[in-house]
PDB file of C-alpha atoms in Angstrom:
ATOM      1  CA  MET A   1       0.074  -0.006   0.027  1.00  0.00           C
ATOM      2  CA  ARG A   2       2.937   2.220   0.385  1.00  0.00           C
ATOM      3  CA  ASN A   3       3.321   2.601  -3.306  1.00  0.00           C
ATOM      4  CA  TRP A   4      -0.339   3.432  -3.810  1.00  0.00           C
ATOM      5  CA  LYS A   5      -0.739   6.688  -5.535  1.00  0.00           C
ATOM      6  CA  PRO A   6      -3.909   8.997  -5.756  1.00  0.00           C
ATOM      7  CA  TRP A   7      -5.297   9.912  -9.093  1.00  0.00           C
ATOM      8  CA  PHE A   8      -4.278  13.575 -10.074  1.00  0.00           C
ATOM      9  CA  PHE A   9      -6.520  16.101 -11.804  1.00  0.00           C
ATOM     10  CA  GLU A  10      -4.936  19.281 -12.829  1.00  0.00           C
ATOM     11  CA  ASN A  11      -6.625  22.605 -13.804  1.00  0.00           C
ATOM     12  CA  SER A  12      -9.804  21.712 -11.882  1.00  0.00           C
ATOM     13  CA  LYS A  13     -12.201  24.348 -10.526  1.00  0.00           C
ATOM     14  CA  ILE A  14     -12.804  22.355  -7.228  1.00  0.00           C
ATOM     15  CA  PRO A  15      -9.950  23.945  -5.362  1.00  0.00           C
ATOM     16  CA  VAL A  16     -11.170  27.491  -6.522  1.00  0.00           C
ATOM     17  CA  ILE A  17     -14.741  26.668  -5.333  1.00  0.00           C
ATOM     18  CA  LEU A  18     -13.524  25.380  -1.981  1.00  0.00           C
ATOM     19  CA  SER A  19     -11.253  28.269  -1.318  1.00  0.00           C
ATOM     20  CA  ALA A  20     -14.318  30.445  -1.011  1.00  0.00           C
ATOM     21  CA  ILE A  21     -15.248  28.753   2.252  1.00  0.00           C
ATOM     22  CA  ALA A  22     -11.762  27.640   3.197  1.00  0.00           C
ATOM     23  CA  PRO A  23      -9.525  29.579   5.696  1.00  0.00           C
ATOM     24  CA  ILE A  24      -6.654  29.273   3.166  1.00  0.00           C
ATOM     25  CA  ASP A  25      -6.248  29.658  -0.634  1.00  0.00           C
ATOM     26  CA  ILE A  26      -6.495  25.871  -1.670  1.00  0.00           C
ATOM     27  CA  GLY A  27      -4.039  25.136  -4.398  1.00  0.00           C
ATOM     28  CA  ALA A  28      -4.622  21.373  -4.391  1.00  0.00           C
ATOM     29  CA  ILE A  29      -6.867  19.190  -2.220  1.00  0.00           C
ATOM     30  CA  THR A  30      -7.009  15.399  -1.707  1.00  0.00           C
ATOM     31  CA  ILE A  31     -10.663  13.909  -1.543  1.00  0.00           C
ATOM     32  CA  GLY A  32     -10.259  10.067  -1.077  1.00  0.00           C
ATOM     33  CA  PRO A  33      -8.094   8.767  -3.883  1.00  0.00           C
ATOM     34  CA  PHE A  34      -8.516  11.961  -5.957  1.00  0.00           C
ATOM     35  CA  VAL A  35      -6.369  15.090  -5.913  1.00  0.00           C
ATOM     36  CA  PHE A  36      -7.736  18.138  -7.693  1.00  0.00           C
ATOM     37  CA  SER A  37      -5.486  21.074  -8.248  1.00  0.00           C
ATOM     38  CA  ARG A  38      -6.178  24.606  -9.829  1.00  0.00           C
ATOM     39  CA  GLY A  39      -3.213  24.474 -11.936  1.00  0.00           C
ATOM     40  CA  GLU A  40      -0.344  22.012 -12.833  1.00  0.00           C
ATOM     41  CA  MET A  41       1.218  20.452  -9.805  1.00  0.00           C
ATOM     42  CA  SER A  42       4.811  20.357  -8.812  1.00  0.00           C
ATOM     43  CA  ASP A  43       6.429  17.130  -7.651  1.00  0.00           C
ATOM     44  CA  VAL A  44       6.409  18.590  -4.104  1.00  0.00           C
ATOM     45  CA  THR A  45       2.664  19.237  -4.264  1.00  0.00           C
ATOM     46  CA  LYS A  46       2.163  15.818  -5.612  1.00  0.00           C
ATOM     47  CA  ASN A  47       4.211  14.361  -2.753  1.00  0.00           C
ATOM     48  CA  HIS A  48       2.297  16.512  -0.130  1.00  0.00           C
ATOM     49  CA  GLU A  49      -1.025  15.283  -1.404  1.00  0.00           C
ATOM     50  CA  THR A  50       0.150  11.680  -1.672  1.00  0.00           C
ATOM     51  CA  ILE A  51       1.154  11.680   2.032  1.00  0.00           C
ATOM     52  CA  HIS A  52      -2.534  12.685   2.572  1.00  0.00           C
ATOM     53  CA  TRP A  53      -3.651   9.689   0.494  1.00  0.00           C
ATOM     54  CA  GLN A  54      -1.455   7.549   2.669  1.00  0.00           C
ATOM     55  CA  GLN A  55      -3.109   8.951   5.804  1.00  0.00           C
ATOM     56  CA  TYR A  56      -6.457   8.467   4.269  1.00  0.00           C
ATOM     57  CA  ILE A  57      -5.645   4.720   3.712  1.00  0.00           C
ATOM     58  CA  GLU A  58      -4.524   4.193   7.262  1.00  0.00           C
ATOM     59  CA  THR A  59      -7.642   6.117   8.794  1.00  0.00           C
ATOM     60  CA  GLY A  60     -10.245   5.042   6.297  1.00  0.00           C
ATOM     61  CA  ILE A  61     -11.748   7.724   4.133  1.00  0.00           C
ATOM     62  CA  ILE A  62     -14.559   8.540   6.710  1.00  0.00           C
ATOM     63  CA  GLY A  63     -11.974   8.329   9.644  1.00  0.00           C
ATOM     64  CA  PHE A  64      -9.670  10.716   7.940  1.00  0.00           C
ATOM     65  CA  VAL A  65     -12.436  13.358   7.290  1.00  0.00           C
ATOM     66  CA  ILE A  66     -13.864  12.995  10.898  1.00  0.00           C
ATOM     67  CA  LEU A  67     -10.416  13.470  12.456  1.00  0.00           C
ATOM     68  CA  TYR A  68      -9.272  16.211   9.932  1.00  0.00           C
ATOM     69  CA  TYR A  69     -12.251  18.449  10.769  1.00  0.00           C
ATOM     70  CA  SER A  70     -12.110  17.424  14.505  1.00  0.00           C
ATOM     71  CA  PHE A  71      -8.565  18.553  14.653  1.00  0.00           C
ATOM     72  CA  TYR A  72      -9.390  21.843  12.750  1.00  0.00           C
ATOM     73  CA  LEU A  73     -12.326  22.704  15.037  1.00  0.00           C
ATOM     74  CA  TYR A  74     -10.467  21.923  18.182  1.00  0.00           C
ATOM     75  CA  ASN A  75      -7.543  24.161  16.973  1.00  0.00           C
ATOM     76  CA  TYR A  76      -9.854  26.908  16.000  1.00  0.00           C
ATOM     77  CA  ILE A  77     -11.562  26.872  19.315  1.00  0.00           C
ATOM     78  CA  LYS A  78      -8.054  26.992  20.900  1.00  0.00           C
ATOM     79  CA  CYS A  79      -6.674  29.855  18.811  1.00  0.00           C
ATOM     80  CA  ARG A  80      -9.548  31.549  17.077  1.00  0.00           C
ATOM     81  CA  ASN A  81      -7.749  31.756  13.927  1.00  0.00           C
ATOM     82  CA  GLY A  82      -8.596  29.605  10.947  1.00  0.00           C
ATOM     83  CA  ARG A  83      -5.183  29.642   9.185  1.00  0.00           C
ATOM     84  CA  LEU A  84      -3.285  28.767  12.160  1.00  0.00           C
ATOM     85  CA  ALA A  85      -6.042  26.010  13.062  1.00  0.00           C
ATOM     86  CA  TYR A  86      -5.335  24.606   9.564  1.00  0.00           C
ATOM     87  CA  TYR A  87      -1.523  24.546   9.960  1.00  0.00           C
ATOM     88  CA  SER A  88      -2.017  22.800  13.459  1.00  0.00           C
ATOM     89  CA  ILE A  89      -3.824  19.781  12.090  1.00  0.00           C
ATOM     90  CA  PRO A  90      -1.395  16.814  12.649  1.00  0.00           C
ATOM     91  CA  PHE A  91      -2.122  15.582   9.050  1.00  0.00           C
ATOM     92  CA  GLU A  92      -0.954  18.838   7.507  1.00  0.00           C
ATOM     93  CA  LYS A  93       2.085  19.073  10.000  1.00  0.00           C
ATOM     94  CA  GLU A  94       3.241  15.753   8.723  1.00  0.00           C
ATOM     95  CA  ALA A  95       2.463  16.619   5.113  1.00  0.00           C
ATOM     96  CA  TYR A  96       4.277  20.193   5.159  1.00  0.00           C
ATOM     97  CA  ASP A  97       7.306  18.677   7.134  1.00  0.00           C
ATOM     98  CA  ASN A  98       7.934  15.901   4.583  1.00  0.00           C
ATOM     99  CA  HIS A  99       6.543  17.068   1.294  1.00  0.00           C
ATOM    100  CA  GLU A 100      10.098  17.550  -0.131  1.00  0.00           C
ATOM    101  CA  ASP A 101      11.257  14.194   0.789  1.00  0.00           C
ATOM    102  CA  MET A 102      10.324  12.224  -2.366  1.00  0.00           C
ATOM    103  CA  GLU A 103      11.138   8.890  -0.522  1.00  0.00           C
ATOM    104  CA  TYR A 104       8.945   9.774   2.448  1.00  0.00           C
ATOM    105  CA  CYS A 105       5.861   7.739   1.611  1.00  0.00           C
ATOM    106  CA  MET A 106       8.002   4.683   1.032  1.00  0.00           C
ATOM    107  CA  THR A 107       9.786   4.924   4.372  1.00  0.00           C
ATOM    108  CA  ARG A 108       7.218   6.542   6.735  1.00  0.00           C
ATOM    109  CA  LYS A 109       5.806   4.633   9.577  1.00  0.00           C
ATOM    110  CA  ARG A 110       2.087   4.169   9.700  1.00  0.00           C
ATOM    111  CA  TYR A 111       0.268   6.801  11.845  1.00  0.00           C
ATOM    112  CA  SER A 112       3.119   9.190  11.813  1.00  0.00           C
ATOM    113  CA  TRP A 113       0.768  12.097  11.959  1.00  0.00           C
ATOM    114  CA  ILE A 114      -0.026  11.008  15.700  1.00  0.00           C
ATOM    115  CA  ARG A 115       3.347  12.156  16.722  1.00  0.00           C
ATOM    116  CA  ARG A 116       2.659  15.699  15.524  1.00  0.00           C
ATOM    117  CA  ASN A 117      -0.404  16.377  17.651  1.00  0.00           C
ATOM    118  CA  ASP A 118       1.086  18.707  20.058  1.00  0.00           C
TER     119      ASP A 118
END
């Protein structure tokens, strides 16, 4: 499963539409096994979104969504800042910390995002 990659869809309107309600400007988003980006994706962006796909796999599609929004809500209540709440989500911390390491998905330990919940 470590070598499973999501399906990438570039030049999509989905990130543009979701940016209207999100606390950040979305360039790319992983929704289950699909990644949608508003333009062409760099290798770093593809790796970042592939890390999220691996997180989806280990938590289940529904589990990931529930945990992601629970972490966001908890962080938002704690700091009252949508952008900071987003960057404090353990899934995002893991992806941002490792998206430049193109071998990360092959070497990461399962549930690595848990160690980033501080």
